[in-house]
Amino acid sequence: MLRLAPFAAARCLPAGPRLGPLCLAGNCGSFARSRPPAGDRGALSRQVRAAAGGERLPVLKTPKGTRDHPPAQAALRERLLGAVVSCFKRHGAAAIDTPVLELRETLLGKYGEESKLIYELQDQGGELLALRYDLTVPFARYLAMNKITKMKRYHVAKVYRRDNPATTRGRYREFYQCDFDIAGQFDPMIPDAECLKIVHEILSDLQLGDFVIKVNDRRILNGVFAVCGVPESKLISACSTVDKLDKVPWEEVRSEMVAEKGLSPEAADRIGDIGIERIFSILEQRLEASGEKLRTTETQVLVATPQKHLLAARMKLISELWDAGIKAEMLYKKDPKLLKQLQYCEDTGIPLAAIVGEQELADGVVKLRDVATRKEVDIPREKLIDEIRRRLEP
């Protein structure tokens, strides 16, 4: 097994028994439903009424050790995970997904003393369940259950640990892991070399600056721990401490290894911190420091009208764009002012505005506006799609 700390699990595993925009509604169901304010319905309205009457409101907060990700952070994370997944696909890995729930007996006993950090659930319909602690044991269960002896797979998903969170230091109870595993029997070190290459590619693509890749090998670690005086009875727990590097700040790991596991400070200092949540934190801090405004949508065109009573014209044009696969928006007002529509483009980074007014309708054209340069040109309606695609080409 090769464990590469930056992504919690780019490793070689032995195979075997180890463990939208449209509003649709009707009798047949609905999706992407646009809802008006709840009025007297729902918990939020009850809280508003309670506030007006001076009643004590329940605290609205995320559970301890978790957090919301507003649009800018979510977009940044999507960009990062996209780069990771793109690299995994480039190396021929297939994606799998497993339930966030596992049988409790599958998880317990597989992590040494870390078993106490597993979220156990009450009896659910005759089964004792727990939340997955990482993505490795579910993968091993998947291989054994399906009698798979060789597989190259990736899995990007959230895992859960009943730890004492320190969110200011990047330690959470719910967090992402990015796993790339090559399961099976192969000639020595060939898959391991590819795992190292993957880590190097991802960290280079993200332009995080200089970095060092450190390989965690249990046999090597056992030798290091023995030389440093760690009792044999603590070897497994010492290795478990090192495995925390993808989810716990380095200072905390170092303190535990020195104070509790008997590792010398010099040996502890040779072990680094590069997990995916830590990379998230680095990118978020850089974005905040730079003052850069990150786009939170991928809208390419805003459909706008300069006069009143042209809602039907906007709806028809935007439907044509959607049908052509172009990402388009319009403001949800019957008669919005043109200046407000163009300002929305600038505020949200939409590159193009397709303006259709009374004169454009009469002439059979659409006025296409470059939002950055503010230059406008009339495009024949039948050539609009091709012109938008041409302008959006990288």
Short mmCIF file of C-alpha atoms in Angstrom, two decimals, residues 10-394:
data_model
loop_
_atom_site.label_atom_id
_atom_site.label_comp_id
_atom_site.label_asym_id
_atom_site.label_seq_id
_atom_site.Cartn_x
_atom_site.Cartn_y
_atom_site.Cartn_z
CA ALA A 10 -3.17 7.99 -4.06
CA ARG A 11 -1.96 4.51 -3.24
CA CYS A 12 -1.46 0.99 -4.48
CA LEU A 13 -3.77 -1.52 -2.79
CA PRO A 14 -3.59 -5.29 -2.96
CA ALA A 15 -6.77 -6.82 -4.28
CA GLY A 16 -8.78 -9.56 -2.68
CA PRO A 17 -11.03 -9.97 0.32
CA ARG A 18 -9.43 -7.15 2.33
CA LEU A 19 -11.28 -5.21 3.59
CA GLY A 20 -31.96 23.91 -13.78
CA PRO A 21 -33.36 26.84 -14.99
CA LEU A 22 -36.80 25.74 -16.27
CA CYS A 23 -39.82 25.73 -13.98
CA LEU A 24 -41.77 22.54 -14.63
CA ALA A 25 -44.67 21.42 -12.51
CA GLY A 26 -47.65 19.17 -12.99
CA ASN A 27 -49.41 16.04 -11.91
CA CYS A 28 -46.51 13.91 -13.11
CA GLY A 29 -43.98 15.59 -10.81
CA SER A 30 -41.66 18.58 -10.98
CA PHE A 31 -38.06 19.70 -10.97
CA ALA A 32 -36.12 22.97 -10.81
CA ARG A 33 -39.26 24.49 -9.34
CA SER A 34 -39.30 28.23 -8.76
CA ARG A 35 -40.99 28.93 -5.42
CA PRO A 36 -42.39 32.20 -4.11
CA PRO A 37 -41.68 33.20 -0.49
CA ALA A 38 -43.19 30.66 1.87
CA GLY A 39 -45.65 33.09 3.45
CA ASP A 40 -47.15 31.35 6.46
CA ARG A 41 -45.63 28.01 5.49
CA GLY A 42 -42.40 26.54 6.90
CA ALA A 43 -39.89 26.99 9.71
CA LEU A 44 -38.41 30.21 8.31
CA SER A 45 -41.73 32.05 8.35
CA ARG A 46 -42.38 30.84 11.90
CA GLN A 47 -39.02 32.29 12.95
CA VAL A 48 -39.89 35.62 11.30
CA ARG A 49 -43.20 35.74 13.16
CA ALA A 50 -41.48 34.82 16.41
CA ALA A 51 -38.92 37.60 15.91
CA ALA A 52 -41.69 40.12 15.30
CA GLY A 53 -43.36 39.04 18.53
CA GLY A 54 -40.17 39.16 20.56
CA GLU A 55 -40.05 35.40 21.09
CA ARG A 56 -36.75 33.54 21.58
CA LEU A 57 -35.57 32.05 18.29
CA PRO A 58 -33.63 28.82 17.84
CA VAL A 59 -30.01 29.33 16.85
CA LEU A 60 -29.37 28.90 13.14
CA LYS A 61 -25.91 27.36 12.75
CA THR A 62 -24.09 24.51 11.08
CA PRO A 63 -23.28 21.47 13.22
CA LYS A 64 -19.97 21.60 15.05
CA GLY A 65 -17.08 20.71 12.79
CA THR A 66 -18.92 21.49 9.53
CA ARG A 67 -19.37 24.61 7.44
CA ASP A 68 -21.31 26.06 4.54
CA HIS A 69 -19.49 26.97 1.35
CA PRO A 70 -20.84 30.18 -0.23
CA PRO A 71 -20.84 30.46 -4.03
CA ALA A 72 -17.28 31.82 -4.36
CA GLN A 73 -15.81 29.05 -2.20
CA ALA A 74 -17.95 26.42 -3.91
CA ALA A 75 -16.73 27.61 -7.32
CA LEU A 76 -13.12 27.50 -6.13
CA ARG A 77 -13.56 23.98 -4.79
CA GLU A 78 -15.24 22.85 -7.99
CA ARG A 79 -12.28 24.20 -9.96
CA LEU A 80 -9.81 22.37 -7.71
CA LEU A 81 -11.70 19.08 -7.73
CA GLY A 82 -12.09 19.41 -11.50
CA ALA A 83 -8.31 19.60 -11.87
CA VAL A 84 -7.87 16.55 -9.64
CA VAL A 85 -10.50 14.47 -11.45
CA SER A 86 -9.10 15.51 -14.84
CA CYS A 87 -5.70 14.15 -13.82
CA PHE A 88 -7.22 10.90 -12.53
CA LYS A 89 -9.05 10.42 -15.83
CA ARG A 90 -5.88 11.20 -17.79
CA HIS A 91 -4.28 8.20 -16.09
CA GLY A 92 -7.10 5.85 -17.04
CA ALA A 93 -8.96 5.56 -13.73
CA ALA A 94 -12.66 4.71 -13.62
CA ALA A 95 -14.96 6.44 -11.16
CA ILE A 96 -16.96 4.56 -8.55
CA ASP A 97 -19.27 5.71 -5.80
CA THR A 98 -20.14 3.94 -2.57
CA PRO A 99 -22.78 4.64 0.10
CA VAL A 100 -21.94 7.14 2.80
CA LEU A 101 -23.27 4.45 5.15
CA GLU A 102 -21.51 1.16 5.78
CA LEU A 103 -22.30 -1.73 8.08
CA ARG A 104 -20.74 -0.93 11.41
CA GLU A 105 -18.93 -4.28 11.54
CA THR A 106 -17.26 -3.44 8.19
CA LEU A 107 -15.71 -0.28 9.62
CA LEU A 108 -14.93 -1.15 13.23
CA GLY A 109 -11.63 -2.82 13.88
CA LYS A 110 -10.03 -1.57 10.65
CA TYR A 111 -8.47 1.61 12.04
CA GLY A 112 -6.82 0.66 15.33
CA GLU A 113 -7.47 3.26 18.01
CA GLU A 114 -9.04 5.52 15.37
CA SER A 115 -12.18 3.37 15.60
CA LYS A 116 -13.39 5.64 18.38
CA LEU A 117 -13.69 8.44 15.82
CA ILE A 118 -16.29 6.62 13.71
CA TYR A 119 -19.85 7.95 13.76
CA GLU A 120 -22.01 5.01 14.79
CA LEU A 121 -25.74 5.11 14.12
CA GLN A 122 -28.61 3.54 15.99
CA ASP A 123 -30.25 0.38 14.74
CA GLN A 124 -31.83 1.24 11.38
CA GLY A 125 -34.25 -1.43 10.25
CA GLY A 126 -32.29 -4.27 11.79
CA GLU A 127 -28.83 -3.12 10.67
CA LEU A 128 -26.10 -1.48 12.74
CA LEU A 129 -24.64 1.27 10.56
CA ALA A 130 -21.87 3.87 10.64
CA LEU A 131 -20.73 6.78 8.48
CA ARG A 132 -17.69 6.07 6.35
CA TYR A 133 -14.45 7.19 7.98
CA ASP A 134 -12.47 7.25 4.73
CA LEU A 135 -12.81 5.92 1.17
CA THR A 136 -10.36 3.03 1.50
CA VAL A 137 -12.36 0.48 3.49
CA PRO A 138 -15.47 0.99 1.31
CA PHE A 139 -13.27 0.36 -1.74
CA ALA A 140 -11.83 -2.80 -0.21
CA ARG A 141 -15.36 -3.96 0.63
CA TYR A 142 -16.42 -3.23 -2.96
CA LEU A 143 -13.56 -5.30 -4.38
CA ALA A 144 -14.18 -8.25 -2.07
CA MET A 145 -17.95 -8.20 -2.50
CA ASN A 146 -17.71 -8.17 -6.31
CA LYS A 147 -14.69 -10.54 -6.47
CA ILE A 148 -12.62 -7.96 -8.37
CA THR A 149 -8.89 -8.69 -8.49
CA LYS A 150 -7.67 -5.74 -10.58
CA MET A 151 -8.97 -2.19 -10.76
CA LYS A 152 -7.74 1.36 -11.23
CA ARG A 153 -10.31 3.67 -9.71
CA TYR A 154 -10.79 7.16 -8.35
CA HIS A 155 -13.31 8.38 -5.81
CA VAL A 156 -13.91 11.97 -4.72
CA ALA A 157 -16.38 12.30 -1.85
CA LYS A 158 -16.97 13.46 1.71
CA VAL A 159 -16.03 11.40 4.75
CA TYR A 160 -16.94 11.82 8.41
CA ARG A 161 -14.93 11.63 11.61
CA ARG A 162 -16.19 12.11 15.14
CA ASP A 163 -13.12 14.12 16.08
CA ASN A 164 -12.73 17.22 18.20
CA PRO A 165 -12.90 19.85 15.44
CA ALA A 166 -10.65 22.89 15.21
CA THR A 167 -12.13 24.65 12.21
CA THR A 168 -9.81 27.65 12.47
CA ARG A 169 -6.95 25.23 11.79
CA GLY A 170 -8.64 23.38 8.97
CA ARG A 171 -9.84 20.40 11.00
CA TYR A 172 -13.42 19.32 10.35
CA ARG A 173 -15.77 16.43 11.04
CA GLU A 174 -16.98 16.46 7.43
CA PHE A 175 -14.40 16.87 4.68
CA TYR A 176 -13.39 15.74 1.21
CA GLN A 177 -10.98 13.01 0.25
CA CYS A 178 -9.65 12.38 -3.25
CA ASP A 179 -8.63 8.76 -3.72
CA PHE A 180 -6.75 7.18 -6.61
CA ASP A 181 -6.10 3.46 -6.13
CA ILE A 182 -4.53 0.74 -8.25
CA ALA A 183 -5.64 -2.61 -6.88
CA GLY A 184 -4.06 -5.87 -7.99
CA GLN A 185 -0.75 -7.72 -8.34
CA PHE A 186 1.83 -6.03 -10.58
CA ASP A 187 5.58 -5.88 -11.08
CA PRO A 188 7.21 -3.98 -8.18
CA MET A 189 7.06 -0.16 -8.04
CA ILE A 190 5.47 0.43 -11.47
CA PRO A 191 2.02 1.46 -10.13
CA ASP A 192 3.73 3.25 -7.22
CA ALA A 193 5.68 5.41 -9.65
CA GLU A 194 2.46 6.41 -11.40
CA CYS A 195 0.87 7.40 -8.08
CA LEU A 196 3.81 9.71 -7.40
CA LYS A 197 3.53 11.17 -10.89
CA ILE A 198 -0.15 11.92 -10.34
CA VAL A 199 0.54 13.85 -7.14
CA HIS A 200 3.28 15.81 -8.92
CA GLU A 201 1.00 16.64 -11.86
CA ILE A 202 -1.85 17.90 -9.68
CA LEU A 203 0.28 20.06 -7.40
CA SER A 204 2.09 21.49 -10.44
CA ASP A 205 -1.18 22.25 -12.25
CA LEU A 206 -2.48 24.13 -9.20
CA GLN A 207 0.64 26.34 -9.16
CA LEU A 208 0.98 26.18 -5.38
CA GLY A 209 4.69 26.94 -5.45
CA ASP A 210 7.53 24.65 -4.40
CA PHE A 211 6.51 21.39 -2.74
CA VAL A 212 8.02 18.15 -1.47
CA ILE A 213 6.37 14.73 -1.86
CA LYS A 214 7.00 12.39 1.05
CA VAL A 215 6.19 8.69 0.83
CA ASN A 216 4.58 6.95 3.78
CA ASP A 217 5.66 3.30 3.94
CA ARG A 218 4.64 1.34 7.02
CA ARG A 219 7.77 -0.81 6.97
CA ILE A 220 10.00 2.26 6.83
CA LEU A 221 7.97 4.01 9.52
CA ASN A 222 8.16 1.00 11.80
CA GLY A 223 11.94 1.06 11.46
CA VAL A 224 12.08 4.81 12.14
CA PHE A 225 9.84 4.48 15.18
CA ALA A 226 11.90 1.59 16.54
CA VAL A 227 15.14 3.55 16.17
CA CYS A 228 13.51 6.48 17.96
CA GLY A 229 12.53 4.32 20.88
CA VAL A 230 8.83 3.85 20.19
CA PRO A 231 7.68 0.67 21.99
CA GLU A 232 6.50 -2.13 19.73
CA SER A 233 3.09 -1.94 21.39
CA LYS A 234 2.69 1.62 20.05
CA LEU A 235 3.84 1.04 16.46
CA ILE A 236 0.32 0.69 15.07
CA SER A 237 -0.97 3.76 16.88
CA ALA A 238 2.10 5.74 15.80
CA CYS A 239 1.38 4.86 12.18
CA SER A 240 -2.24 5.92 12.72
CA THR A 241 -0.99 9.28 13.93
CA VAL A 242 1.01 9.75 10.74
CA ASP A 243 -2.10 8.86 8.75
CA LYS A 244 -3.77 11.96 10.22
CA LEU A 245 -1.54 14.19 8.12
CA ASP A 246 -4.21 14.53 5.43
CA LYS A 247 -6.78 15.94 7.85
CA VAL A 248 -5.06 17.43 10.91
CA PRO A 249 -2.71 20.44 11.18
CA TRP A 250 0.95 19.39 11.29
CA GLU A 251 1.58 21.04 14.66
CA GLU A 252 -1.10 18.85 16.24
CA VAL A 253 0.27 15.66 14.67
CA ARG A 254 3.80 16.54 15.75
CA SER A 255 2.69 17.17 19.32
CA GLU A 256 0.87 13.83 19.50
CA MET A 257 3.80 11.87 18.05
CA VAL A 258 6.28 13.44 20.46
CA ALA A 259 4.17 13.61 23.63
CA GLU A 260 2.13 10.42 23.32
CA LYS A 261 3.90 8.07 20.89
CA GLY A 262 7.49 8.54 21.99
CA LEU A 263 8.85 9.87 18.68
CA SER A 264 11.85 12.18 18.95
CA PRO A 265 11.27 15.84 17.93
CA GLU A 266 13.95 15.50 15.26
CA ALA A 267 12.25 12.49 13.67
CA ALA A 268 8.84 14.13 13.93
CA ASP A 269 10.10 17.22 12.11
CA ARG A 270 10.95 15.09 9.08
CA ILE A 271 7.29 14.40 8.41
CA GLY A 272 5.24 16.99 6.49
CA ASP A 273 1.65 18.09 6.24
CA ILE A 274 0.84 18.99 1.24
CA GLY A 275 -4.24 16.93 2.27
CA ILE A 276 -6.97 18.20 -0.15
CA GLU A 277 -8.67 20.28 2.58
CA ARG A 278 -5.36 21.97 3.31
CA ILE A 279 -5.06 22.84 -0.38
CA PHE A 280 -8.59 24.23 -0.28
CA SER A 281 -7.55 26.46 2.61
CA ILE A 282 -4.43 27.68 0.79
CA LEU A 283 -6.39 28.60 -2.33
CA GLU A 284 -9.13 30.31 -0.34
CA GLN A 285 -6.58 32.40 1.56
CA ARG A 286 -4.84 33.37 -1.67
CA LEU A 287 -8.13 34.39 -3.27
CA GLU A 288 -9.06 36.51 -0.27
CA ALA A 289 -5.65 38.19 -0.17
CA SER A 290 -5.65 38.97 -3.89
CA GLY A 291 -9.07 40.60 -3.84
CA GLU A 292 -9.93 38.73 -7.05
CA LYS A 293 -13.63 38.34 -7.73
CA LEU A 294 -14.29 34.74 -8.66
CA ARG A 295 -17.17 34.00 -11.00
CA THR A 296 -19.78 31.82 -9.34
CA THR A 297 -21.70 30.90 -12.50
CA GLU A 298 -20.75 29.93 -16.05
CA THR A 299 -23.35 32.06 -17.81
CA GLN A 300 -22.14 33.08 -21.27
CA VAL A 301 -24.94 35.34 -22.50
CA LEU A 302 -27.55 37.56 -20.88
CA VAL A 303 -30.69 38.05 -22.96
CA ALA A 304 -31.87 41.63 -22.54
CA THR A 305 -34.56 43.94 -23.89
CA PRO A 306 -34.47 47.78 -24.00
CA GLN A 307 -38.23 48.45 -24.02
CA LYS A 308 -41.32 47.31 -22.19
CA HIS A 309 -43.68 44.50 -23.23
CA LEU A 310 -40.95 42.34 -24.77
CA LEU A 311 -40.95 39.48 -22.26
CA ALA A 312 -42.17 37.01 -24.90
CA ALA A 313 -39.30 38.03 -27.20
CA ARG A 314 -36.77 37.46 -24.43
CA MET A 315 -38.27 34.09 -23.57
CA LYS A 316 -38.18 32.96 -27.21
CA LEU A 317 -34.56 34.04 -27.72
CA ILE A 318 -33.27 32.53 -24.47
CA SER A 319 -35.02 29.26 -25.29
CA GLU A 320 -33.19 29.17 -28.63
CA LEU A 321 -29.88 29.69 -26.84
CA TRP A 322 -30.59 26.96 -24.29
CA ASP A 323 -31.58 24.55 -27.05
CA ALA A 324 -28.24 25.27 -28.73
CA GLY A 325 -26.36 24.41 -25.53
CA ILE A 326 -25.40 28.01 -24.73
CA LYS A 327 -25.42 29.00 -21.05
CA ALA A 328 -27.80 31.94 -20.86
CA GLU A 329 -29.72 33.97 -18.28
CA MET A 330 -32.25 36.76 -18.14
CA LEU A 331 -33.58 38.88 -15.29
CA TYR A 332 -36.82 37.67 -13.70
CA LYS A 333 -38.75 40.88 -14.29
CA LYS A 334 -41.31 41.65 -16.97
CA ASP A 335 -39.84 45.01 -17.92
CA PRO A 336 -36.36 45.48 -16.47
CA LYS A 337 -34.40 48.60 -17.31
CA LEU A 338 -31.64 48.05 -19.86
CA LEU A 339 -29.02 49.69 -17.65
CA LYS A 340 -29.84 47.31 -14.82
CA GLN A 341 -29.53 44.32 -17.16
CA LEU A 342 -26.14 45.44 -18.46
CA GLN A 343 -24.93 46.19 -14.94
CA TYR A 344 -25.84 42.64 -13.95
CA CYS A 345 -23.57 41.39 -16.73
CA GLU A 346 -20.65 43.45 -15.42
CA ASP A 347 -21.26 42.49 -11.79
CA THR A 348 -21.38 38.75 -12.51
CA GLY A 349 -18.78 38.55 -15.30
CA ILE A 350 -21.14 37.54 -18.12
CA PRO A 351 -19.14 38.22 -21.30
CA LEU A 352 -21.96 38.80 -23.82
CA ALA A 353 -25.40 40.41 -23.90
CA ALA A 354 -27.94 39.57 -26.61
CA ILE A 355 -30.28 42.56 -26.90
CA VAL A 356 -33.56 42.29 -28.76
CA GLY A 357 -35.78 45.38 -29.02
CA GLU A 358 -38.60 46.52 -31.25
CA GLN A 359 -36.22 47.67 -34.02
CA GLU A 360 -34.19 44.45 -33.84
CA LEU A 361 -37.37 42.39 -34.12
CA ALA A 362 -38.47 44.39 -37.17
CA ASP A 363 -35.05 44.00 -38.84
CA GLY A 364 -34.64 40.31 -38.00
CA VAL A 365 -31.40 40.89 -36.06
CA VAL A 366 -30.08 40.69 -32.51
CA LYS A 367 -27.73 43.31 -31.07
CA LEU A 368 -24.75 41.44 -29.61
CA ARG A 369 -22.81 43.41 -26.99
CA ASP A 370 -19.30 42.67 -25.77
CA VAL A 371 -19.67 43.51 -22.08
CA ALA A 372 -15.95 44.20 -21.52
CA THR A 373 -15.47 46.57 -24.47
CA ARG A 374 -19.11 47.75 -24.66
CA LYS A 375 -19.02 47.38 -28.44
CA GLU A 376 -22.27 46.36 -30.12
CA VAL A 377 -22.98 44.84 -33.53
CA ASP A 378 -26.19 43.72 -35.21
CA ILE A 379 -26.16 39.99 -36.05
CA PRO A 380 -28.78 38.34 -38.29
CA ARG A 381 -30.98 36.16 -36.13
CA GLU A 382 -30.13 32.99 -38.06
CA LYS A 383 -26.38 33.59 -37.58
CA LEU A 384 -26.52 34.51 -33.89
CA ILE A 385 -25.70 31.04 -32.49
CA ASP A 386 -22.63 30.65 -34.68
CA GLU A 387 -21.40 34.14 -33.82
CA ILE A 388 -21.77 33.53 -30.08
CA ARG A 389 -19.90 30.25 -30.33
CA ARG A 390 -17.13 31.91 -32.35
CA ARG A 391 -16.69 34.62 -29.72
CA LEU A 392 -16.68 32.14 -26.87
CA GLU A 393 -13.94 29.98 -28.37
CA PRO A 394 -10.79 29.96 -26.18
#
